[in-house]
mmCIF file of C-alpha atoms in Angstrom:
data_model
loop_
_atom_site.group_PDB
_atom_site.id
_atom_site.type_symbol
_atom_site.label_atom_id
_atom_site.label_comp_id
_atom_site.label_asym_id
_atom_site.label_seq_id
_atom_site.Cartn_x
_atom_site.Cartn_y
_atom_site.Cartn_z
ATOM 1 C CA MET V 28 -42.327 -4.180 -147.365
ATOM 2 C CA LEU V 29 -39.857 -1.420 -146.642
ATOM 3 C CA LYS V 30 -36.920 -2.122 -144.342
ATOM 4 C CA LEU V 31 -34.586 0.579 -143.075
ATOM 5 C CA GLY V 32 -31.669 -1.281 -141.572
ATOM 6 C CA ARG V 33 -33.090 -3.459 -138.816
ATOM 7 C CA LEU V 34 -36.364 -1.511 -138.796
ATOM 8 C CA ASP V 35 -39.180 -3.254 -140.693
ATOM 9 C CA LEU V 36 -41.968 -0.771 -141.390
ATOM 10 C CA GLY V 37 -44.544 -3.237 -142.651
ATOM 11 C CA ALA V 38 -45.533 -0.770 -145.398
ATOM 12 C CA PRO V 39 -43.628 0.848 -148.290
ATOM 13 C CA PHE V 40 -44.054 4.455 -147.155
ATOM 14 C CA PHE V 41 -43.492 6.887 -144.289
ATOM 15 C CA GLN V 42 -43.841 10.580 -143.461
ATOM 16 C CA ALA V 43 -40.999 12.952 -144.262
ATOM 17 C CA SER V 44 -39.225 15.451 -142.088
ATOM 18 C CA LEU V 45 -40.858 18.812 -142.817
ATOM 19 C CA SER V 46 -39.267 21.875 -141.297
ATOM 20 C CA GLY V 47 -41.914 23.942 -139.551
ATOM 21 C CA TYR V 48 -44.595 21.278 -139.943
ATOM 22 C CA SER V 49 -43.767 17.797 -138.666
ATOM 23 C CA ASP V 50 -43.934 18.447 -134.939
ATOM 24 C CA TYR V 51 -45.552 16.002 -132.532
ATOM 25 C CA ALA V 52 -49.063 17.115 -133.554
ATOM 26 C CA MET V 53 -48.616 16.285 -137.234
ATOM 27 C CA ARG V 54 -46.702 13.113 -136.445
ATOM 28 C CA LYS V 55 -49.430 11.886 -134.104
ATOM 29 C CA LEU V 56 -52.136 12.359 -136.741
ATOM 30 C CA ALA V 57 -50.032 10.624 -139.368
ATOM 31 C CA LYS V 58 -49.615 7.645 -137.038
ATOM 32 C CA THR V 59 -53.349 7.569 -136.396
ATOM 33 C CA TYR V 60 -54.020 7.277 -140.131
ATOM 34 C CA GLY V 61 -51.426 4.614 -140.828
ATOM 35 C CA ALA V 62 -47.945 6.108 -141.209
ATOM 36 C CA PRO V 63 -45.591 3.413 -139.849
ATOM 37 C CA LEU V 64 -42.778 5.928 -139.331
ATOM 38 C CA THR V 65 -42.606 9.704 -138.968
ATOM 39 C CA PHE V 66 -39.804 12.232 -138.685
ATOM 40 C CA SER V 67 -39.355 15.353 -136.638
ATOM 41 C CA GLY V 68 -38.650 18.649 -138.328
ATOM 42 C CA VAL V 69 -35.132 19.165 -139.656
ATOM 43 C CA MET V 70 -32.633 19.752 -136.833
ATOM 44 C CA LEU V 71 -29.424 21.756 -137.091
ATOM 45 C CA ASP V 72 -26.418 20.049 -135.522
ATOM 46 C CA LYS V 73 -25.341 23.049 -133.446
ATOM 47 C CA SER V 74 -28.883 23.471 -132.095
ATOM 48 C CA VAL V 75 -28.981 19.829 -131.019
ATOM 49 C CA LEU V 76 -25.681 20.359 -129.184
ATOM 50 C CA HIS V 77 -26.779 23.555 -127.395
ATOM 51 C CA PRO V 78 -26.731 23.069 -123.587
ATOM 52 C CA ALA V 79 -30.359 24.191 -123.230
ATOM 53 C CA VAL V 80 -31.790 21.885 -125.893
ATOM 54 C CA LEU V 81 -33.091 19.319 -123.391
ATOM 55 C CA ASP V 82 -35.401 21.989 -121.972
ATOM 56 C CA VAL V 83 -36.918 22.833 -125.364
ATOM 57 C CA PRO V 84 -40.526 21.564 -125.561
ATOM 58 C CA GLY V 85 -40.899 18.914 -128.242
ATOM 59 C CA PHE V 86 -37.200 18.138 -128.573
ATOM 60 C CA LYS V 87 -37.567 14.643 -127.153
ATOM 61 C CA PRO V 88 -39.899 12.185 -128.894
ATOM 62 C CA ARG V 89 -42.865 10.883 -126.922
ATOM 63 C CA GLU V 90 -43.397 7.287 -125.921
ATOM 64 C CA ASP V 91 -46.530 6.921 -128.081
ATOM 65 C CA GLU V 92 -44.845 7.722 -131.416
ATOM 66 C CA HIS V 93 -42.126 5.131 -131.936
ATOM 67 C CA PRO V 94 -40.601 4.505 -134.351
ATOM 68 C CA VAL V 95 -39.704 8.131 -134.975
ATOM 69 C CA GLY V 96 -36.695 9.483 -136.827
ATOM 70 C CA ALA V 97 -34.587 12.617 -136.661
ATOM 71 C CA GLN V 98 -33.285 14.418 -139.729
ATOM 72 C CA LEU V 99 -29.985 16.179 -139.179
ATOM 73 C CA LEU V 100 -28.535 19.163 -141.024
ATOM 74 C CA GLY V 101 -24.940 20.416 -140.832
ATOM 75 C CA LYS V 102 -21.540 20.489 -142.493
ATOM 76 C CA ASP V 103 -19.017 19.637 -139.757
ATOM 77 C CA PRO V 104 -18.422 15.856 -139.463
ATOM 78 C CA GLU V 105 -17.522 16.006 -135.770
ATOM 79 C CA LYS V 106 -20.577 18.082 -134.814
ATOM 80 C CA MET V 107 -22.857 15.928 -136.938
ATOM 81 C CA ALA V 108 -21.583 12.772 -135.222
ATOM 82 C CA LYS V 109 -22.058 14.245 -131.743
ATOM 83 C CA ALA V 110 -25.521 15.549 -132.607
ATOM 84 C CA ALA V 111 -26.580 12.183 -134.039
ATOM 85 C CA ARG V 112 -25.465 10.445 -130.869
ATOM 86 C CA MET V 113 -27.410 12.967 -128.757
ATOM 87 C CA LEU V 114 -30.582 12.406 -130.788
ATOM 88 C CA ILE V 115 -30.401 8.637 -130.328
ATOM 89 C CA GLU V 116 -29.710 9.057 -126.609
ATOM 90 C CA VAL V 117 -32.887 11.125 -126.118
ATOM 91 C CA GLY V 118 -35.034 8.529 -127.873
ATOM 92 C CA TYR V 119 -35.042 8.852 -131.656
ATOM 93 C CA ASP V 120 -34.885 5.541 -133.513
ATOM 94 C CA LEU V 121 -32.949 6.443 -136.672
ATOM 95 C CA ILE V 122 -30.986 9.275 -138.268
ATOM 96 C CA ASP V 123 -31.478 10.801 -141.714
ATOM 97 C CA LEU V 124 -28.634 12.994 -143.000
ATOM 98 C CA ASN V 125 -29.992 15.912 -145.004
ATOM 99 C CA PHE V 126 -27.916 16.721 -148.075
ATOM 100 C CA ALA V 127 -30.924 17.907 -150.052
ATOM 101 C CA CYS V 128 -32.450 21.033 -148.493
ATOM 102 C CA PRO V 129 -32.788 23.775 -151.148
ATOM 103 C CA ALA V 130 -33.659 26.673 -148.806
ATOM 104 C CA PRO V 131 -31.483 29.723 -149.639
ATOM 105 C CA LYS V 132 -30.545 30.343 -145.981
ATOM 106 C CA VAL V 133 -29.302 26.739 -145.764
ATOM 107 C CA LEU V 134 -27.347 26.934 -149.022
ATOM 108 C CA ASN V 135 -25.785 30.258 -148.031
ATOM 109 C CA ARG V 136 -24.311 28.531 -144.980
ATOM 110 C CA GLN V 137 -23.015 25.673 -147.123
ATOM 111 C CA ARG V 138 -25.349 23.069 -145.636
ATOM 112 C CA GLY V 139 -28.036 20.775 -147.021
ATOM 113 C CA GLY V 140 -28.081 20.612 -150.803
ATOM 114 C CA TYR V 141 -24.960 22.751 -151.072
ATOM 115 C CA LEU V 142 -22.893 19.761 -149.950
ATOM 116 C CA LEU V 143 -23.766 17.891 -153.134
ATOM 117 C CA LYS V 144 -20.869 19.917 -154.536
ATOM 118 C CA GLU V 145 -18.569 18.167 -152.048
ATOM 119 C CA PRO V 146 -18.889 14.361 -152.254
ATOM 120 C CA ALA V 147 -15.861 13.808 -150.019
ATOM 121 C CA ARG V 148 -17.346 15.904 -147.203
ATOM 122 C CA ILE V 149 -20.672 14.093 -147.463
ATOM 123 C CA MET V 150 -18.952 10.753 -147.117
ATOM 124 C CA GLU V 151 -16.826 11.973 -144.217
ATOM 125 C CA ILE V 152 -19.981 13.097 -142.413
ATOM 126 C CA TYR V 153 -21.638 9.756 -143.126
ATOM 127 C CA HIS V 154 -18.701 7.726 -141.809
ATOM 128 C CA ARG V 155 -18.398 9.786 -138.629
ATOM 129 C CA VAL V 156 -22.127 9.515 -137.920
ATOM 130 C CA ARG V 157 -22.150 5.792 -138.724
ATOM 131 C CA GLU V 158 -19.348 5.248 -136.198
ATOM 132 C CA SER V 159 -21.161 7.226 -133.500
ATOM 133 C CA VAL V 160 -24.576 5.537 -133.451
ATOM 134 C CA ASP V 161 -26.058 2.039 -133.406
ATOM 135 C CA CYS V 162 -29.202 2.625 -135.437
ATOM 136 C CA PRO V 163 -30.262 2.892 -139.082
ATOM 137 C CA VAL V 164 -28.569 5.810 -140.871
ATOM 138 C CA LEU V 165 -30.228 7.175 -144.004
ATOM 139 C CA MET V 166 -29.098 9.787 -146.502
ATOM 140 C CA LYS V 167 -31.374 12.330 -148.194
ATOM 141 C CA LEU V 168 -30.163 13.578 -151.596
ATOM 142 C CA ARG V 169 -31.325 15.578 -154.586
ATOM 143 C CA PHE V 170 -30.265 14.846 -158.152
ATOM 144 C CA GLY V 171 -27.272 17.163 -158.086
ATOM 145 C CA TYR V 172 -26.884 20.828 -157.207
ATOM 146 C CA ASP V 173 -27.740 22.145 -160.664
ATOM 147 C CA ASP V 174 -28.383 20.705 -164.117
ATOM 148 C CA SER V 175 -24.730 20.450 -165.154
ATOM 149 C CA GLN V 176 -23.140 17.131 -166.043
ATOM 150 C CA ALA V 177 -20.519 17.649 -163.330
ATOM 151 C CA SER V 178 -23.262 18.002 -160.745
ATOM 152 C CA ARG V 179 -24.979 14.832 -161.932
ATOM 153 C CA ASP V 180 -21.635 13.029 -161.819
ATOM 154 C CA ASN V 181 -21.262 14.129 -158.197
ATOM 155 C CA PHE V 182 -24.680 12.665 -157.426
ATOM 156 C CA TRP V 183 -23.805 9.275 -158.897
ATOM 157 C CA GLN V 184 -20.454 9.298 -157.130
ATOM 158 C CA ILE V 185 -22.126 9.987 -153.773
ATOM 159 C CA ALA V 186 -24.782 7.326 -154.399
ATOM 160 C CA GLU V 187 -22.202 4.701 -155.292
ATOM 161 C CA GLN V 188 -19.918 5.479 -152.362
ATOM 162 C CA ALA V 189 -22.799 5.595 -149.889
ATOM 163 C CA CYS V 190 -24.169 2.257 -151.102
ATOM 164 C CA ASN V 191 -20.725 0.668 -150.920
ATOM 165 C CA ALA V 192 -20.304 2.065 -147.406
ATOM 166 C CA GLY V 193 -23.503 0.397 -146.204
ATOM 167 C CA VAL V 194 -25.948 3.277 -145.908
ATOM 168 C CA ASP V 195 -29.275 1.847 -144.746
ATOM 169 C CA ALA V 196 -31.268 3.753 -147.360
ATOM 170 C CA LEU V 197 -30.902 6.481 -149.938
ATOM 171 C CA ILE V 198 -33.850 8.865 -150.028
ATOM 172 C CA VAL V 199 -33.781 10.756 -153.315
ATOM 173 C CA HIS V 200 -35.833 13.701 -154.525
ATOM 174 C CA PRO V 201 -35.247 13.702 -158.304
ATOM 175 C CA ARG V 202 -34.954 17.446 -158.818
ATOM 176 C CA ASN V 203 -31.709 19.331 -158.537
ATOM 177 C CA VAL V 204 -31.232 21.755 -155.649
ATOM 178 C CA LEU V 205 -31.625 24.946 -157.685
ATOM 179 C CA GLN V 206 -34.959 23.719 -159.078
ATOM 180 C CA ARG V 207 -36.380 23.710 -155.542
ATOM 181 C CA PHE V 208 -39.988 22.592 -156.271
ATOM 182 C CA THR V 209 -40.421 23.945 -159.804
ATOM 183 C CA GLY V 210 -41.082 21.717 -162.786
ATOM 184 C CA SER V 211 -41.725 18.014 -162.318
ATOM 185 C CA ALA V 212 -39.733 15.477 -160.336
ATOM 186 C CA ASP V 213 -37.916 13.110 -162.725
ATOM 187 C CA TRP V 214 -38.792 9.658 -161.421
ATOM 188 C CA GLY V 215 -36.684 8.112 -164.160
ATOM 189 C CA VAL V 216 -33.740 8.958 -161.913
ATOM 190 C CA LEU V 217 -35.195 6.680 -159.222
ATOM 191 C CA ALA V 218 -35.647 3.842 -161.709
ATOM 192 C CA GLU V 219 -32.032 4.204 -162.844
ATOM 193 C CA LEU V 220 -30.797 4.371 -159.248
ATOM 194 C CA LYS V 221 -32.578 1.129 -158.378
ATOM 195 C CA ARG V 222 -31.289 -0.491 -161.562
ATOM 196 C CA ARG V 223 -27.699 0.400 -160.687
ATOM 197 C CA PHE V 224 -27.988 -0.622 -157.032
ATOM 198 C CA PRO V 225 -30.602 -3.401 -156.933
ATOM 199 C CA GLY V 226 -29.525 -4.672 -153.540
ATOM 200 C CA LYS V 227 -29.805 -1.335 -151.757
ATOM 201 C CA THR V 228 -32.869 0.281 -150.199
ATOM 202 C CA ILE V 229 -33.944 3.172 -152.418
ATOM 203 C CA VAL V 230 -36.737 5.493 -151.290
ATOM 204 C CA GLY V 231 -38.360 7.988 -153.654
ATOM 205 C CA SER V 232 -39.571 11.484 -152.892
ATOM 206 C CA GLY V 233 -41.171 14.280 -154.877
ATOM 207 C CA ASP V 234 -44.647 15.149 -156.220
ATOM 208 C CA LEU V 235 -46.439 12.495 -154.173
ATOM 209 C CA PHE V 236 -49.974 13.759 -153.638
ATOM 210 C CA ASP V 237 -52.401 10.875 -154.227
ATOM 211 C CA ALA V 238 -52.317 7.193 -153.381
ATOM 212 C CA GLN V 239 -52.853 5.743 -156.827
ATOM 213 C CA THR V 240 -50.075 7.815 -158.417
ATOM 214 C CA ILE V 241 -47.744 6.898 -155.559
ATOM 215 C CA ALA V 242 -48.447 3.175 -155.890
ATOM 216 C CA GLU V 243 -47.887 3.375 -159.651
ATOM 217 C CA ARG V 244 -44.530 5.093 -159.161
ATOM 218 C CA ILE V 245 -43.399 2.415 -156.723
ATOM 219 C CA LYS V 246 -44.385 -0.241 -159.252
ATOM 220 C CA THR V 247 -42.872 1.343 -162.355
ATOM 221 C CA THR V 248 -39.559 2.440 -160.822
ATOM 222 C CA GLY V 249 -38.951 -0.577 -158.605
ATOM 223 C CA VAL V 250 -38.050 1.576 -155.597
ATOM 224 C CA ASP V 251 -38.433 -0.017 -152.192
ATOM 225 C CA GLY V 252 -40.713 2.695 -150.897
ATOM 226 C CA VAL V 253 -41.590 6.368 -150.785
ATOM 227 C CA VAL V 254 -41.536 9.195 -148.281
ATOM 228 C CA ILE V 255 -44.533 11.533 -148.233
ATOM 229 C CA ALA V 256 -43.684 15.197 -147.681
ATOM 230 C CA ARG V 257 -45.905 18.052 -148.932
ATOM 231 C CA GLY V 258 -48.651 15.569 -149.788
ATOM 232 C CA ALA V 259 -49.160 14.838 -146.087
ATOM 233 C CA VAL V 260 -49.665 18.460 -144.991
ATOM 234 C CA GLY V 261 -53.325 18.848 -144.084
ATOM 235 C CA ASN V 262 -53.947 15.377 -145.496
ATOM 236 C CA PRO V 263 -53.285 12.543 -143.020
ATOM 237 C CA TRP V 264 -55.762 10.463 -145.058
ATOM 238 C CA ILE V 265 -53.054 9.915 -147.670
ATOM 239 C CA PHE V 266 -51.522 7.219 -145.447
ATOM 240 C CA ARG V 267 -54.832 5.389 -145.044
ATOM 241 C CA ASP V 268 -55.445 5.568 -148.788
ATOM 242 C CA LEU V 269 -51.951 4.426 -149.694
ATOM 243 C CA ALA V 270 -52.104 1.482 -147.308
ATOM 244 C CA ALA V 271 -55.325 0.318 -148.944
ATOM 245 C CA VAL V 272 -54.005 0.656 -152.496
ATOM 246 C CA CYS V 273 -50.738 -1.117 -151.663
ATOM 247 C CA GLU V 274 -52.716 -3.996 -150.153
ATOM 248 C CA GLY V 275 -54.848 -4.307 -153.282
ATOM 249 C CA LYS V 276 -57.973 -2.997 -151.560
ATOM 250 C CA PRO V 277 -60.404 -0.402 -152.934
ATOM 251 C CA LEU V 278 -59.499 3.219 -152.376
ATOM 252 C CA PRO V 279 -61.414 4.457 -149.295
ATOM 253 C CA PRO V 280 -63.981 7.204 -149.915
ATOM 254 C CA PRO V 281 -62.667 10.711 -149.302
ATOM 255 C CA PRO V 282 -63.393 12.141 -145.852
ATOM 256 C CA ASP V 283 -66.732 13.925 -145.623
ATOM 257 C CA LEU V 284 -66.950 17.421 -144.156
ATOM 258 C CA ASN V 285 -67.657 16.161 -140.653
ATOM 259 C CA GLU V 286 -64.571 13.938 -140.623
ATOM 260 C CA GLN V 287 -62.468 16.738 -142.067
ATOM 261 C CA GLY V 288 -63.671 19.055 -139.336
ATOM 262 C CA GLN V 289 -63.023 16.516 -136.602
ATOM 263 C CA VAL V 290 -59.442 16.063 -137.811
ATOM 264 C CA VAL V 291 -58.877 19.825 -138.078
ATOM 265 C CA LEU V 292 -60.019 20.229 -134.475
ATOM 266 C CA LYS V 293 -57.957 17.281 -133.272
ATOM 267 C CA HIS V 294 -54.866 18.650 -135.008
ATOM 268 C CA PHE V 295 -55.428 22.088 -133.510
ATOM 269 C CA GLU V 296 -55.888 20.652 -130.016
ATOM 270 C CA LEU V 297 -52.581 18.807 -130.348
ATOM 271 C CA VAL V 298 -50.906 22.023 -131.517
ATOM 272 C CA ALA V 299 -52.437 23.909 -128.574
ATOM 273 C CA GLU V 300 -50.694 21.485 -126.211
ATOM 274 C CA LEU V 301 -47.340 22.484 -127.712
ATOM 275 C CA TYR V 302 -47.639 26.276 -127.960
ATOM 276 C CA GLU V 303 -49.158 29.122 -125.982
ATOM 277 C CA PRO V 304 -52.681 30.082 -127.172
ATOM 278 C CA LYS V 305 -51.955 33.019 -129.497
ATOM 279 C CA LYS V 306 -48.985 31.290 -131.103
ATOM 280 C CA ALA V 307 -51.020 28.114 -131.611
ATOM 281 C CA VAL V 308 -53.660 30.005 -133.635
ATOM 282 C CA ASN V 309 -51.071 31.782 -135.786
ATOM 283 C CA TYR V 310 -48.953 28.649 -136.248
ATOM 284 C CA PHE V 311 -51.938 26.599 -137.388
ATOM 285 C CA ARG V 312 -52.821 28.907 -140.285
ATOM 286 C CA LYS V 313 -50.399 27.162 -142.651
ATOM 287 C CA PHE V 314 -52.291 23.922 -142.025
ATOM 288 C CA ILE V 315 -55.619 25.666 -142.674
ATOM 289 C CA LEU V 316 -54.430 26.402 -146.216
ATOM 290 C CA ALA V 317 -53.929 22.686 -146.808
ATOM 291 C CA TYR V 318 -57.026 21.381 -145.035
ATOM 292 C CA CYS V 319 -59.315 23.814 -146.861
ATOM 293 C CA LYS V 320 -58.249 22.422 -150.244
ATOM 294 C CA LEU V 321 -60.738 19.594 -149.586
ATOM 295 C CA HIS V 322 -63.621 21.932 -148.708
ATOM 296 C CA PRO V 323 -66.219 22.582 -151.464
ATOM 297 C CA GLN V 324 -66.271 26.286 -150.468
ATOM 298 C CA ARG V 325 -62.535 26.512 -150.024
ATOM 299 C CA ARG V 326 -62.007 30.270 -150.132
ATOM 300 C CA LYS V 327 -64.912 31.157 -147.863
ATOM 301 C CA ALA V 328 -64.007 28.508 -145.311
ATOM 302 C CA GLN V 329 -60.354 29.511 -145.400
ATOM 303 C CA LYS V 330 -61.183 33.201 -144.902
ATOM 304 C CA SER V 331 -63.399 32.426 -141.923
ATOM 305 C CA LEU V 332 -60.851 30.171 -140.223
ATOM 306 C CA PHE V 333 -58.075 32.679 -140.876
ATOM 307 C CA ALA V 334 -60.100 35.385 -139.159
ATOM 308 C CA ALA V 335 -60.172 33.481 -135.850
ATOM 309 C CA LYS V 336 -58.136 35.238 -133.147
ATOM 310 C CA ASP V 337 -58.354 32.620 -130.408
ATOM 311 C CA ARG V 338 -59.309 29.013 -129.736
ATOM 312 C CA ASN V 339 -63.016 29.690 -129.238
ATOM 313 C CA GLN V 340 -63.348 31.675 -132.465
ATOM 314 C CA PHE V 341 -61.470 28.997 -134.343
ATOM 315 C CA PHE V 342 -63.710 26.229 -132.992
ATOM 316 C CA GLU V 343 -66.837 28.176 -133.887
ATOM 317 C CA ALA V 344 -65.577 28.701 -137.444
ATOM 318 C CA VAL V 345 -64.808 24.999 -137.855
ATOM 319 C CA LYS V 346 -68.231 24.058 -136.537
ATOM 320 C CA GLN V 347 -69.857 26.499 -138.939
ATOM 321 C CA TRP V 348 -68.039 25.374 -142.068
ATOM 322 C CA TYR V 349 -67.659 21.655 -141.351
ATOM 323 C CA GLY V 350 -70.867 20.897 -139.490
ATOM 324 C CA VAL V 351 -69.026 19.527 -136.466
ATOM 325 C CA SER V 352 -71.268 19.338 -133.415
#
C-alpha cells in the first residue's frame, strides 16, 4: 500500500490537485467513493500569503476530509516556504510542490513546469519548504520541459537530487511540459524511474481513465501508486472500481442512470454550498460535460442540463434525464 512519508493511505491511489475542479465538493465525493487522500486546487504562494486569505471561503480544509493535501505553485524559495507553513497551520496534512503545470500563463511567469529548466532553483525551493514544515513533502514533475536531451537530463538530475534529499514522493507525469496533454503519456519513464530509485516512493500520473488499465500500469511499471486527475472529473466511481481491482475483486457494475443522477445532484448541492446560486450553476457546467459521458443520450442530456438557469431548472433536467425521483 502507498505510503507518503508517515502517511499510510491503505490504497495505492489518490485524487490529484485539479485547478478549478478539486474544491471541497469534488473532494467530498471522491472520499465517499473510496479516495484515501484528496488535494485542493493548485495554490499560488503569494495568494496563500495574502492577508485576506483566511477569509476566503474554502481556503481551510474541513474536519470531515482528512487527510487532505495542498499543492503549491511558485518560484521564490522564501515565499514557498512561508506559504507551505501557512497551509499546514490552517489544517492541510501534506504539501505537494508543483513543478509540472503546463498552463501558458504559469509558464510565462516562470512557475510550474518552467522551473524544470532550473534544477538548482527547484532544489532550493524543496530544501526551504522541507525546513519549514513537519509533514510529508512531495514533488510533482513532468518528463522535462521539452523533448531535448538537455531537458531530459535536467529531469533525471532533479529526480536524483530530490531522492537523495529525502523527498517523500515523486509524482511524475511522463509527458514533457510543451506536450501538455497531447499524444500519449510514456509510462516507460515511470518504470525506469522506479528501476533507478527502487527505495523511493514513485507515483505515476497521466492517461488514467479506467481501473483495469490503472492496475495494469501499477503492476507493469512497479510504481508505488498513482494519482488520478482528469479521470476523476465527473467520475468518482473510478476510486470504487480501482479499490476493487487492486484487492482482486470483480469490477463493480457501472452506475445506472439513477445512481448517476443522484451523484450529479449531490455534487451540485455541495457546490451550491460554496458559491452563490447563479455562480454555482455556471461553475457546474464543466462537470456536466464529464458526467454526461456516461449517459446513453449524452448530447441531448448535456444540452438540457446546460440550458438550466437556476437550481430548480437544473434539478428538473436531472430528474427528466436520469429518472431521479
